[in-house]
mmCIF file of C-alpha atoms and ligand atoms in Angstrom:
data_model
loop_
_atom_site.group_PDB
_atom_site.id
_atom_site.type_symbol
_atom_site.label_atom_id
_atom_site.label_comp_id
_atom_site.label_asym_id
_atom_site.label_seq_id
_atom_site.Cartn_x
_atom_site.Cartn_y
_atom_site.Cartn_z
ATOM 1 C CA LEU A 1 12.170 -6.733 -48.139
ATOM 2 C CA ARG A 2 14.363 -8.836 -45.880
ATOM 3 C CA LYS A 3 15.751 -5.753 -44.286
ATOM 4 C CA GLU A 4 12.236 -4.518 -43.521
ATOM 5 C CA ASN A 5 11.308 -7.864 -41.955
ATOM 6 C CA ILE A 6 14.220 -7.634 -39.598
ATOM 7 C CA MET A 7 13.262 -4.101 -38.743
ATOM 8 C CA THR A 8 9.597 -4.840 -38.046
ATOM 9 C CA ASP A 9 10.491 -7.844 -35.874
ATOM 10 C CA GLU A 10 12.493 -5.505 -33.712
ATOM 11 C CA LEU A 11 9.820 -2.857 -33.470
ATOM 12 C CA ARG A 12 8.511 -2.133 -29.952
ATOM 13 C CA VAL A 13 5.965 0.290 -28.565
ATOM 14 C CA ASN A 14 7.186 3.352 -26.685
ATOM 15 C CA SER A 15 6.536 2.414 -23.069
ATOM 16 C CA ASP A 16 7.024 5.933 -21.664
ATOM 17 C CA ARG A 17 4.728 7.566 -24.178
ATOM 18 C CA MET A 18 2.121 4.880 -23.599
ATOM 19 C CA PHE A 19 2.437 5.305 -19.826
ATOM 20 C CA ALA A 20 1.898 9.055 -20.113
ATOM 21 C CA ALA A 21 -1.214 8.548 -22.225
ATOM 22 C CA PHE A 22 -2.504 5.888 -19.843
ATOM 23 C CA ASN A 23 -2.124 8.199 -16.854
ATOM 24 C CA GLU A 24 -3.739 11.123 -18.615
ATOM 25 C CA LEU A 25 -6.729 8.969 -19.429
ATOM 26 C CA ALA A 26 -6.860 7.503 -15.911
ATOM 27 C CA SER A 27 -7.138 11.029 -14.489
ATOM 28 C CA ILE A 28 -10.419 11.520 -16.366
ATOM 29 C CA GLY A 29 -13.340 10.516 -14.175
ATOM 30 C CA ALA A 30 -10.812 9.506 -11.487
ATOM 31 C CA THR A 31 -12.225 8.421 -8.133
ATOM 32 C CA GLU A 32 -10.720 8.909 -4.697
ATOM 33 C CA ALA A 33 -10.173 5.181 -4.297
ATOM 34 C CA GLY A 34 -7.869 5.192 -7.343
ATOM 35 C CA GLY A 35 -10.239 3.956 -10.020
ATOM 36 C CA VAL A 36 -12.419 5.686 -12.595
ATOM 37 C CA HIS A 37 -16.129 6.369 -12.805
ATOM 38 C CA ARG A 38 -17.053 6.556 -16.478
ATOM 39 C CA PRO A 39 -20.428 4.933 -17.112
ATOM 40 C CA THR A 40 -21.567 5.424 -20.706
ATOM 41 C CA PHE A 41 -22.233 9.081 -21.569
ATOM 42 C CA SER A 42 -21.570 10.262 -18.024
ATOM 43 C CA GLU A 43 -19.521 13.424 -17.641
ATOM 44 C CA GLY A 44 -16.320 11.395 -17.161
ATOM 45 C CA HIS A 45 -17.013 9.213 -20.170
ATOM 46 C CA LEU A 46 -17.734 12.180 -22.449
ATOM 47 C CA ALA A 47 -14.500 13.798 -21.257
ATOM 48 C CA ALA A 48 -12.566 10.587 -21.986
ATOM 49 C CA ARG A 49 -14.012 10.539 -25.494
ATOM 50 C CA GLN A 50 -12.952 14.151 -25.952
ATOM 51 C CA TRP A 51 -9.460 13.179 -24.798
ATOM 52 C CA PHE A 52 -9.370 10.369 -27.378
ATOM 53 C CA GLN A 53 -10.258 12.767 -30.164
ATOM 54 C CA GLU A 54 -7.535 15.245 -29.186
ATOM 55 C CA GLU A 55 -4.982 12.474 -28.707
ATOM 56 C CA ALA A 56 -5.723 11.086 -32.161
ATOM 57 C CA GLN A 57 -5.482 14.475 -33.816
ATOM 58 C CA GLN A 58 -2.313 15.479 -31.989
ATOM 59 C CA SER A 59 -0.719 12.229 -33.102
ATOM 60 C CA GLY A 60 -1.394 13.032 -36.732
ATOM 61 C CA LEU A 61 -3.944 10.246 -37.045
ATOM 62 C CA GLU A 62 -7.275 10.753 -38.727
ATOM 63 C CA PHE A 63 -10.138 11.102 -36.238
ATOM 64 C CA ARG A 64 -13.526 9.614 -37.000
ATOM 65 C CA MET A 65 -16.771 9.194 -35.086
ATOM 66 C CA ASP A 66 -19.592 7.055 -36.401
ATOM 67 C CA GLY A 67 -23.339 7.209 -35.766
ATOM 68 C CA ALA A 68 -23.092 4.910 -32.762
ATOM 69 C CA GLY A 69 -20.507 7.196 -31.176
ATOM 70 C CA ASN A 70 -17.584 4.833 -31.720
ATOM 71 C CA HIS A 71 -14.407 6.923 -31.713
ATOM 72 C CA SER A 72 -11.608 5.981 -34.080
ATOM 73 C CA ALA A 73 -8.049 7.028 -34.820
ATOM 74 C CA VAL A 74 -7.068 5.928 -38.296
ATOM 75 C CA LEU A 75 -3.744 5.242 -39.944
ATOM 76 C CA VAL A 76 -4.623 5.173 -43.618
ATOM 77 C CA GLY A 77 -3.371 2.186 -45.615
ATOM 78 C CA THR A 78 -0.711 2.437 -48.235
ATOM 79 C CA THR A 79 -3.085 1.278 -50.949
ATOM 80 C CA ASP A 80 -6.513 2.492 -52.043
ATOM 81 C CA ASN A 81 -9.561 0.576 -50.831
ATOM 82 C CA ALA A 82 -7.473 -1.167 -48.196
ATOM 83 C CA LEU A 83 -9.403 -3.392 -45.811
ATOM 84 C CA THR A 84 -9.652 -2.145 -42.233
ATOM 85 C CA LEU A 85 -7.945 -3.916 -39.364
ATOM 86 C CA LEU A 86 -9.601 -2.755 -36.146
ATOM 87 C CA LEU A 87 -7.728 -2.629 -32.836
ATOM 88 C CA GLY A 88 -9.742 -1.606 -29.900
ATOM 89 C CA SER A 89 -11.548 -1.774 -26.626
ATOM 90 C CA HIS A 90 -13.656 0.686 -24.644
ATOM 91 C CA LEU A 91 -13.343 3.869 -22.594
ATOM 92 C CA ASP A 92 -16.550 3.443 -20.615
ATOM 93 C CA SER A 93 -16.354 1.806 -17.190
ATOM 94 C CA VAL A 94 -18.692 0.206 -14.714
ATOM 95 C CA PRO A 95 -19.650 2.576 -11.871
ATOM 96 C CA ASP A 96 -16.569 3.007 -9.660
ATOM 97 C CA GLY A 97 -14.534 0.789 -11.935
ATOM 98 C CA GLY A 98 -10.807 0.409 -12.466
ATOM 99 C CA ARG A 99 -8.266 2.192 -14.648
ATOM 100 C CA PHE A 100 -7.321 -0.788 -16.810
ATOM 101 C CA ASP A 101 -10.537 -2.428 -17.997
ATOM 102 C CA GLY A 102 -11.019 -1.247 -21.577
ATOM 103 C CA ALA A 103 -8.687 1.729 -21.219
ATOM 104 C CA LEU A 104 -5.555 -0.398 -21.607
ATOM 105 C CA GLY A 105 -6.817 -1.824 -24.904
ATOM 106 C CA VAL A 106 -7.576 1.609 -26.324
ATOM 107 C CA ILE A 107 -4.261 3.100 -25.168
ATOM 108 C CA ALA A 108 -2.332 0.128 -26.594
ATOM 109 C CA ALA A 109 -4.207 0.353 -29.910
ATOM 110 C CA LEU A 110 -3.317 4.049 -30.201
ATOM 111 C CA GLU A 111 0.303 3.328 -29.287
ATOM 112 C CA VAL A 112 0.543 0.563 -31.894
ATOM 113 C CA LEU A 113 -0.636 2.978 -34.578
ATOM 114 C CA LYS A 114 1.772 5.690 -33.445
ATOM 115 C CA THR A 115 4.668 3.203 -33.511
ATOM 116 C CA ILE A 116 3.831 1.967 -36.994
ATOM 117 C CA GLN A 117 3.316 5.514 -38.238
ATOM 118 C CA GLU A 118 6.582 6.957 -36.923
ATOM 119 C CA ASN A 119 8.588 4.027 -38.284
ATOM 120 C CA GLY A 120 7.009 4.323 -41.708
ATOM 121 C CA VAL A 121 6.313 0.602 -41.839
ATOM 122 C CA HIS A 122 4.447 -0.676 -44.848
ATOM 123 C CA HIS A 123 1.056 -2.088 -43.900
ATOM 124 C CA LYS A 124 -1.478 -3.349 -46.362
ATOM 125 C CA PHE A 125 -4.469 -2.576 -44.139
ATOM 126 C CA ARG A 126 -6.110 0.619 -43.067
ATOM 127 C CA LEU A 127 -5.364 0.490 -39.319
ATOM 128 C CA GLU A 128 -8.007 1.796 -36.980
ATOM 129 C CA ALA A 129 -7.793 2.170 -33.187
ATOM 130 C CA ILE A 130 -11.374 2.165 -31.974
ATOM 131 C CA ASP A 131 -13.155 2.971 -28.715
ATOM 132 C CA PHE A 132 -16.501 1.171 -28.724
ATOM 133 C CA THR A 133 -19.543 2.839 -27.193
ATOM 134 C CA ASP A 134 -21.146 1.275 -24.110
ATOM 135 C CA GLU A 135 -19.235 -1.980 -23.889
ATOM 136 C CA GLU A 136 -20.027 -2.396 -20.193
ATOM 137 C CA GLY A 137 -23.773 -2.267 -20.595
ATOM 138 C CA THR A 138 -24.702 0.844 -18.633
ATOM 139 C CA LEU A 139 -27.285 1.282 -21.371
ATOM 140 C CA VAL A 140 -27.332 -1.688 -23.750
ATOM 141 C CA GLY A 141 -23.980 -3.520 -23.654
ATOM 142 C CA LEU A 142 -21.651 -4.023 -26.634
ATOM 143 C CA LEU A 143 -23.719 -1.250 -28.232
ATOM 144 C CA GLY A 144 -21.040 0.263 -30.475
ATOM 145 C CA SER A 145 -19.571 -3.003 -31.724
ATOM 146 C CA ALA A 146 -22.998 -4.509 -32.359
ATOM 147 C CA ALA A 147 -23.993 -1.429 -34.358
ATOM 148 C CA LEU A 148 -20.772 -1.587 -36.394
ATOM 149 C CA THR A 149 -21.168 -5.262 -37.238
ATOM 150 C CA GLY A 150 -24.906 -5.187 -37.875
ATOM 151 C CA HIS A 151 -25.693 -7.281 -34.818
ATOM 152 C CA LEU A 152 -27.786 -4.612 -33.132
ATOM 153 C CA HIS A 153 -31.488 -5.393 -32.842
ATOM 154 C CA LEU A 154 -34.251 -2.824 -32.626
ATOM 155 C CA GLU A 155 -35.585 -4.580 -29.559
ATOM 156 C CA LEU A 156 -32.347 -3.852 -27.700
ATOM 157 C CA LEU A 157 -32.891 -0.140 -28.223
ATOM 158 C CA GLN A 158 -36.556 -0.274 -27.332
ATOM 159 C CA ASN A 159 -36.016 -2.257 -24.173
ATOM 160 C CA PRO A 160 -32.412 -1.562 -23.100
ATOM 161 C CA ARG A 161 -31.215 -2.943 -19.783
ATOM 162 C CA GLY A 162 -30.272 0.553 -18.590
ATOM 163 C CA GLY A 163 -33.734 1.958 -19.267
ATOM 164 C CA ARG A 164 -35.011 3.567 -22.419
ATOM 165 C CA GLU A 165 -35.108 7.128 -21.095
ATOM 166 C CA ASN A 166 -31.477 6.927 -20.013
ATOM 167 C CA LEU A 167 -30.506 5.653 -23.451
ATOM 168 C CA ILE A 168 -32.290 8.434 -25.348
ATOM 169 C CA GLU A 169 -31.068 11.101 -22.980
ATOM 170 C CA GLY A 170 -27.483 9.793 -22.983
ATOM 171 C CA MET A 171 -27.341 9.633 -26.761
ATOM 172 C CA MET A 172 -28.526 13.228 -26.975
ATOM 173 C CA ARG A 173 -25.752 14.312 -24.624
ATOM 174 C CA ALA A 174 -23.222 12.613 -26.920
ATOM 175 C CA GLY A 175 -24.748 14.152 -30.055
ATOM 176 C CA LEU A 176 -26.226 10.862 -31.207
ATOM 177 C CA SER A 177 -29.710 9.656 -31.976
ATOM 178 C CA GLU A 178 -31.547 6.402 -32.345
ATOM 179 C CA GLU A 179 -31.516 6.908 -36.106
ATOM 180 C CA SER A 180 -27.815 7.701 -36.301
ATOM 181 C CA ILE A 181 -26.880 4.429 -34.599
ATOM 182 C CA TRP A 182 -27.885 2.366 -37.609
ATOM 183 C CA SER A 183 -25.507 4.280 -39.865
ATOM 184 C CA ALA A 184 -22.521 2.858 -37.945
ATOM 185 C CA ARG A 185 -22.892 -0.474 -39.710
ATOM 186 C CA ARG A 186 -20.033 -1.353 -42.009
ATOM 187 C CA PRO A 187 -19.983 -3.861 -44.815
ATOM 188 C CA LYS A 188 -18.170 -6.936 -43.590
ATOM 189 C CA GLU A 189 -16.236 -7.024 -46.854
ATOM 190 C CA SER A 190 -14.459 -3.875 -45.657
ATOM 191 C CA LEU A 191 -13.088 -5.498 -42.497
ATOM 192 C CA ALA A 192 -9.817 -7.430 -42.276
ATOM 193 C CA GLY A 193 -10.190 -8.274 -38.607
ATOM 194 C CA TYR A 194 -10.578 -7.176 -35.017
ATOM 195 C CA LEU A 195 -7.854 -7.454 -32.354
ATOM 196 C CA GLU A 196 -8.119 -6.560 -28.701
ATOM 197 C CA LEU A 197 -5.793 -6.416 -25.708
ATOM 198 C CA HIS A 198 -7.557 -6.590 -22.339
ATOM 199 C CA ILE A 199 -6.776 -7.343 -18.733
ATOM 200 C CA GLU A 200 -7.671 -10.885 -17.744
ATOM 201 C CA GLN A 201 -10.039 -9.964 -14.880
ATOM 202 C CA GLY A 202 -9.280 -13.359 -13.355
ATOM 203 C CA LYS A 203 -6.409 -15.156 -11.628
ATOM 204 C CA ARG A 204 -5.343 -17.797 -14.103
ATOM 205 C CA LEU A 205 -2.357 -15.969 -15.596
ATOM 206 C CA GLU A 206 -1.112 -14.647 -12.272
ATOM 207 C CA ARG A 207 -1.505 -18.043 -10.614
ATOM 208 C CA SER A 208 0.438 -19.823 -13.366
ATOM 209 C CA GLY A 209 3.018 -17.058 -13.787
ATOM 210 C CA ILE A 210 2.286 -16.795 -17.521
ATOM 211 C CA GLN A 211 2.661 -13.450 -19.259
ATOM 212 C CA ILE A 212 0.093 -13.561 -22.059
ATOM 213 C CA GLY A 213 -3.250 -15.325 -22.416
ATOM 214 C CA VAL A 214 -4.317 -15.997 -25.984
ATOM 215 C CA VAL A 215 -8.098 -16.240 -25.878
ATOM 216 C CA TYR A 216 -9.603 -19.141 -27.841
ATOM 217 C CA ALA A 217 -13.246 -18.404 -27.100
ATOM 218 C CA ASN A 218 -15.607 -16.006 -25.423
ATOM 219 C CA VAL A 219 -18.071 -17.786 -23.193
ATOM 220 C CA GLY A 220 -21.719 -17.965 -24.060
ATOM 221 C CA ILE A 221 -24.020 -16.384 -21.485
ATOM 222 C CA SER A 222 -27.586 -17.414 -20.870
ATOM 223 C CA SER A 223 -30.057 -15.972 -18.395
ATOM 224 C CA TYR A 224 -33.448 -16.918 -17.010
ATOM 225 C CA ARG A 225 -35.861 -15.577 -14.453
ATOM 226 C CA LEU A 226 -36.996 -18.643 -12.516
ATOM 227 C CA SER A 227 -40.127 -18.450 -10.400
ATOM 228 C CA PHE A 228 -40.798 -20.793 -7.498
ATOM 229 C CA ILE A 229 -44.442 -20.412 -6.579
ATOM 230 C CA GLY A 230 -46.033 -21.542 -3.315
ATOM 231 C CA ARG A 231 -48.626 -19.978 -1.050
ATOM 232 C CA ALA A 232 -48.594 -17.079 1.431
ATOM 233 C CA ASP A 233 -49.533 -18.176 4.941
ATOM 234 C CA HIS A 234 -49.272 -16.980 8.505
ATOM 235 C CA ALA A 235 -45.681 -17.641 9.520
ATOM 236 C CA GLY A 236 -46.725 -18.362 13.105
ATOM 237 C CA SER A 237 -49.852 -20.431 12.966
ATOM 238 C CA THR A 238 -49.132 -22.556 9.863
ATOM 239 C CA LEU A 239 -47.439 -25.853 10.742
ATOM 240 C CA MET A 240 -44.186 -26.525 8.944
ATOM 241 C CA GLN A 241 -45.572 -29.515 7.057
ATOM 242 C CA ASP A 242 -48.543 -27.474 5.818
ATOM 243 C CA ARG A 243 -46.512 -24.745 4.139
ATOM 244 C CA LEU A 244 -45.876 -24.220 0.450
ATOM 245 C CA ASP A 245 -42.753 -22.194 1.062
ATOM 246 C CA ALA A 246 -41.286 -20.803 -2.180
ATOM 247 C CA SER A 247 -37.985 -19.948 -0.498
ATOM 248 C CA LEU A 248 -37.195 -23.649 -0.040
ATOM 249 C CA GLY A 249 -37.292 -24.392 -3.765
ATOM 250 C CA ALA A 250 -35.224 -21.317 -4.597
ATOM 251 C CA SER A 251 -32.531 -21.951 -2.020
ATOM 252 C CA SER A 252 -32.222 -25.675 -2.534
ATOM 253 C CA PHE A 253 -31.940 -25.039 -6.269
ATOM 254 C CA THR A 254 -29.119 -22.534 -5.673
ATOM 255 C CA LEU A 255 -27.112 -25.052 -3.646
ATOM 256 C CA ALA A 256 -27.806 -27.933 -6.009
ATOM 257 C CA ALA A 257 -26.881 -25.859 -9.069
ATOM 258 C CA ARG A 258 -23.461 -25.204 -7.565
ATOM 259 C CA GLU A 259 -22.946 -28.927 -6.944
ATOM 260 C CA VAL A 260 -24.015 -29.935 -10.440
ATOM 261 C CA VAL A 261 -21.803 -27.382 -12.160
ATOM 262 C CA MET A 262 -18.755 -28.200 -10.052
ATOM 263 C CA LYS A 263 -19.191 -31.964 -10.558
ATOM 264 C CA GLU A 264 -20.491 -32.262 -14.090
ATOM 265 C CA PHE A 265 -19.559 -28.990 -15.800
ATOM 266 C CA PRO A 266 -16.128 -28.056 -14.421
ATOM 267 C CA ASN A 267 -15.499 -25.578 -17.259
ATOM 268 C CA CYS A 268 -18.750 -23.716 -16.681
ATOM 269 C CA VAL A 269 -20.025 -21.276 -14.094
ATOM 270 C CA VAL A 270 -23.475 -20.581 -12.691
ATOM 271 C CA ASN A 271 -24.713 -17.605 -10.735
ATOM 272 C CA VAL A 272 -27.883 -16.851 -8.815
ATOM 273 C CA GLY A 273 -27.543 -13.102 -8.675
ATOM 274 C CA ASN A 274 -30.819 -12.124 -7.153
ATOM 275 C CA MET A 275 -33.828 -13.517 -5.320
ATOM 276 C CA GLN A 276 -36.981 -11.535 -4.979
ATOM 277 C CA PHE A 277 -39.407 -12.624 -2.286
ATOM 278 C CA THR A 278 -43.132 -11.989 -2.514
ATOM 279 C CA PRO A 279 -44.772 -10.718 -0.362
ATOM 280 C CA GLY A 280 -41.413 -10.441 1.433
ATOM 281 C CA ALA A 281 -42.151 -9.990 5.143
ATOM 282 C CA PHE A 282 -40.935 -11.424 8.441
ATOM 283 C CA ASN A 283 -44.273 -12.949 9.252
ATOM 284 C CA ILE A 284 -45.518 -14.319 5.930
ATOM 285 C CA VAL A 285 -44.470 -17.614 4.358
ATOM 286 C CA PRO A 286 -43.024 -16.615 0.942
ATOM 287 C CA ALA A 287 -45.610 -17.160 -1.774
ATOM 288 C CA ARG A 288 -43.185 -16.650 -4.569
ATOM 289 C CA VAL A 289 -39.465 -16.299 -5.148
ATOM 290 C CA ASP A 290 -38.126 -14.981 -8.443
ATOM 291 C CA VAL A 291 -34.554 -16.042 -9.052
ATOM 292 C CA SER A 292 -32.136 -14.343 -11.489
ATOM 293 C CA LEU A 293 -30.123 -17.168 -12.984
ATOM 294 C CA GLU A 294 -27.155 -16.774 -15.294
ATOM 295 C CA PHE A 295 -24.725 -19.396 -16.558
ATOM 296 C CA ARG A 296 -21.764 -19.455 -18.921
ATOM 297 C CA SER A 297 -19.968 -21.952 -21.099
ATOM 298 C CA ALA A 298 -17.303 -21.690 -23.784
ATOM 299 C CA GLU A 299 -18.601 -24.468 -25.955
ATOM 300 C CA ASP A 300 -21.917 -24.850 -27.799
ATOM 301 C CA SER A 301 -22.924 -28.432 -27.014
ATOM 302 C CA GLU A 302 -21.854 -28.158 -23.388
ATOM 303 C CA PHE A 303 -23.826 -24.912 -23.150
ATOM 304 C CA ASP A 304 -26.971 -26.702 -24.334
ATOM 305 C CA ARG A 305 -26.446 -29.587 -21.899
ATOM 306 C CA LEU A 306 -25.919 -27.151 -19.041
ATOM 307 C CA ASP A 307 -29.099 -25.283 -19.956
ATOM 308 C CA THR A 308 -31.113 -28.500 -19.897
ATOM 309 C CA ALA A 309 -29.513 -29.699 -16.673
ATOM 310 C CA LEU A 310 -30.134 -26.473 -14.754
ATOM 311 C CA LEU A 311 -33.758 -26.133 -15.837
ATOM 312 C CA ALA A 312 -34.454 -29.775 -15.011
ATOM 313 C CA LEU A 313 -32.835 -29.272 -11.627
ATOM 314 C CA ALA A 314 -34.945 -26.188 -10.896
ATOM 315 C CA TYR A 315 -38.075 -28.119 -11.801
ATOM 316 C CA THR A 316 -37.073 -31.063 -9.596
ATOM 317 C CA GLU A 317 -36.328 -28.825 -6.615
ATOM 318 C CA ALA A 318 -39.661 -27.015 -7.051
ATOM 319 C CA LYS A 319 -41.545 -30.326 -7.066
ATOM 320 C CA ARG A 320 -39.620 -31.523 -4.016
ATOM 321 C CA PHE A 321 -41.367 -28.781 -2.029
ATOM 322 C CA ASP A 322 -44.699 -29.031 -3.914
ATOM 323 C CA LEU A 323 -44.156 -25.704 -5.618
ATOM 324 C CA ASP A 324 -45.200 -24.514 -9.025
ATOM 325 C CA PHE A 325 -42.405 -23.507 -11.326
ATOM 326 C CA LYS A 326 -41.989 -21.118 -14.232
ATOM 327 C CA ALA A 327 -38.907 -20.329 -16.304
ATOM 328 C CA ASP A 328 -38.801 -17.060 -18.204
ATOM 329 C CA PHE A 329 -36.002 -16.969 -20.773
ATOM 330 C CA ARG A 330 -34.141 -13.648 -20.577
ATOM 331 C CA GLY A 331 -31.529 -13.908 -23.297
ATOM 332 C CA ARG A 332 -28.587 -15.793 -24.675
ATOM 333 C CA HIS A 333 -25.242 -14.947 -26.244
ATOM 334 C CA LYS A 334 -23.696 -17.918 -27.990
ATOM 335 C CA PRO A 335 -20.125 -18.986 -27.180
ATOM 336 C CA THR A 336 -17.797 -17.280 -29.662
ATOM 337 C CA PRO A 337 -14.656 -19.038 -30.804
ATOM 338 C CA MET A 338 -11.748 -16.745 -31.764
ATOM 339 C CA SER A 339 -10.215 -17.084 -35.222
ATOM 340 C CA ASP A 340 -7.358 -19.526 -35.700
ATOM 341 C CA SER A 341 -5.452 -17.087 -37.906
ATOM 342 C CA VAL A 342 -5.472 -14.354 -35.258
ATOM 343 C CA GLN A 343 -4.616 -16.765 -32.443
ATOM 344 C CA ARG A 344 -1.675 -17.953 -34.531
ATOM 345 C CA ALA A 345 -0.475 -14.375 -35.094
ATOM 346 C CA PHE A 346 -0.623 -13.757 -31.339
ATOM 347 C CA VAL A 347 1.205 -16.990 -30.494
ATOM 348 C CA GLU A 348 3.962 -16.321 -33.051
ATOM 349 C CA SER A 349 4.329 -12.805 -31.687
ATOM 350 C CA CYS A 350 4.640 -14.062 -28.102
ATOM 351 C CA ASP A 351 7.284 -16.539 -29.214
ATOM 352 C CA ALA A 352 9.195 -13.886 -31.153
ATOM 353 C CA LEU A 353 9.106 -11.601 -28.108
ATOM 354 C CA GLY A 354 10.141 -14.414 -25.757
ATOM 355 C CA LEU A 355 6.952 -14.125 -23.717
ATOM 356 C CA THR A 356 5.264 -17.109 -22.083
ATOM 357 C CA HIS A 357 1.692 -17.693 -23.229
ATOM 358 C CA THR A 358 -1.265 -19.976 -22.761
ATOM 359 C CA SER A 359 -4.561 -20.524 -24.464
ATOM 360 C CA LEU A 360 -7.591 -19.648 -22.358
ATOM 361 C CA VAL A 361 -11.258 -18.823 -22.460
ATOM 362 C CA SER A 362 -12.739 -15.438 -21.662
ATOM 363 C CA GLY A 363 -15.409 -15.665 -18.996
ATOM 364 C CA ALA A 364 -16.466 -12.079 -19.504
ATOM 365 C CA GLY A 365 -18.249 -10.606 -22.496
ATOM 366 C CA HIS A 366 -16.216 -8.433 -24.850
ATOM 367 C CA ASP A 367 -16.748 -6.484 -28.066
ATOM 368 C CA GLY A 368 -14.985 -9.245 -30.004
ATOM 369 C CA GLN A 369 -18.184 -11.290 -29.734
ATOM 370 C CA SER A 370 -19.893 -8.845 -32.080
ATOM 371 C CA PHE A 371 -17.428 -9.813 -34.803
ATOM 372 C CA ALA A 372 -18.427 -13.476 -34.872
ATOM 373 C CA GLY A 373 -19.194 -14.429 -38.451
ATOM 374 C CA ILE A 374 -18.115 -10.983 -39.673
ATOM 375 C CA CYS A 375 -14.312 -11.101 -39.865
ATOM 376 C CA PRO A 376 -11.328 -12.786 -38.196
ATOM 377 C CA MET A 377 -10.957 -11.676 -34.585
ATOM 378 C CA GLY A 378 -8.969 -12.430 -31.495
ATOM 379 C CA MET A 379 -8.009 -11.235 -28.042
ATOM 380 C CA ILE A 380 -5.103 -11.408 -25.665
ATOM 381 C CA PHE A 381 -5.109 -11.002 -21.899
ATOM 382 C CA VAL A 382 -2.464 -9.699 -19.542
ATOM 383 C CA PRO A 383 -2.404 -10.679 -15.833
ATOM 384 C CA SER A 384 -4.689 -8.926 -13.352
ATOM 385 C CA VAL A 385 -3.144 -8.657 -9.879
ATOM 386 C CA ASN A 386 -5.293 -10.792 -7.544
ATOM 387 C CA GLY A 387 -7.719 -11.189 -10.428
ATOM 388 C CA THR A 388 -9.437 -8.014 -9.237
ATOM 389 C CA SER A 389 -11.574 -6.151 -11.762
ATOM 390 C CA HIS A 390 -14.627 -3.902 -11.927
ATOM 391 C CA SER A 391 -13.129 -2.317 -8.848
ATOM 392 C CA PRO A 392 -10.897 0.683 -8.124
ATOM 393 C CA TYR A 393 -8.284 -1.857 -6.954
ATOM 394 C CA GLU A 394 -7.971 -3.344 -10.416
ATOM 395 C CA PHE A 395 -4.258 -3.416 -11.260
ATOM 396 C CA THR A 396 -1.880 -4.771 -13.882
ATOM 397 C CA LYS A 397 1.879 -4.287 -13.672
ATOM 398 C CA TRP A 398 3.054 -1.797 -16.250
ATOM 399 C CA GLU A 399 5.577 -4.285 -17.620
ATOM 400 C CA ASP A 400 2.686 -6.645 -18.392
ATOM 401 C CA CYS A 401 0.735 -3.851 -20.072
ATOM 402 C CA VAL A 402 3.723 -3.122 -22.321
ATOM 403 C CA ASN A 403 4.179 -6.830 -23.088
ATOM 404 C CA GLY A 404 0.555 -6.967 -24.199
ATOM 405 C CA ALA A 405 0.947 -3.880 -26.384
ATOM 406 C CA ASN A 406 4.049 -5.365 -28.021
ATOM 407 C CA VAL A 407 2.223 -8.606 -28.779
ATOM 408 C CA LEU A 408 -0.590 -6.564 -30.280
ATOM 409 C CA LEU A 409 1.926 -4.596 -32.372
ATOM 410 C CA GLN A 410 3.733 -7.697 -33.597
ATOM 411 C CA ALA A 411 0.466 -9.449 -34.425
ATOM 412 C CA VAL A 412 -0.687 -6.441 -36.452
ATOM 413 C CA LEU A 413 2.615 -6.387 -38.332
ATOM 414 C CA ARG A 414 2.293 -10.103 -39.087
ATOM 415 C CA LEU A 415 -1.293 -9.797 -40.293
ATOM 416 C CA ALA A 416 -0.715 -6.585 -42.269
ATOM 417 C CA LYS A 417 2.527 -7.627 -43.931
HETATM 418 ZN ZN1 ZN B 501 -13.634 -4.426 -20.605
#
């Protein structure tokens, strides 16, 4: 037993093999600018899924696809009825996205399984490298992981953000159906955990020169459509003091929201992503401005306070310009803390590998969120050069990618011992 411990501590992924797989995948749906274009169920995405299947089979792993289109490569456990430890990420991309977002996590998960398999290491779990369907939200967002964990709601399929026709048509192209999606659900008793390696998509690691970020929580995300309602008037003949100009409420709210968040909620972010003016003409005072508001926080009580503060602020700014105000709630994902046990396994692995690490929050949504309340889960980040992501210029040094894969490997070995 002692001998095996020494051996597994020294186990490392095969960097060259992983690099070859990464480059093969990056050539699928490749764009001229050096990124990839693989929105869910697009030609590039379907080809990437095909590549995954062949890669799994060629590696002697068991290939599996579920009713939500999640693709898996499985290394069967050494005992019957072994619980499943999932390692994964996603092969879909945003339009004109980068080569690393999602892809790195899938490639690393496959490499971890190959390494464990070829070294014949005992592992008490059934190990599964998984590519989740539609993480990025071309159609629904976190579709595959929500289906697997039973967090998918009928309403999401009936009113998906990417449009219902696109969803139905895309699923058909991938050989899936609305009915099949529900069959992807797995009993939570069958799951030992979910682990994911991802690029940071921010600058914190690069700025601090730290190699690995151990995520302690996924931020909660809340969104509202705010309406500032005034009155349309002639933009020439109406005196300034006689106007009920909806644009004033919307813009002063945007500026004030930034101030409030920076002063009172330094760990949170707020975004006004869109303003729609009605009627929207040079020569008409805006009667109405609809504002797309989104804000994020890593912690429940702070999230609630931020929600209250921003809505109160919007109301105050509307009244300041004698406007009517409406807030239409558009959805909320709760902040998701990562499991202590998985964070510990990551930290111990970093220490054993001599890699510097820090605890941080994920400001982006990830499939791990779907596993809240289902099984232990955790994520690690590797540095993104310049913090660039969702762009063809997204880049992570290969050395950092390999570091991340080795932490993933060592964490799996610790958890599956
Ligand atoms: Zn991603």
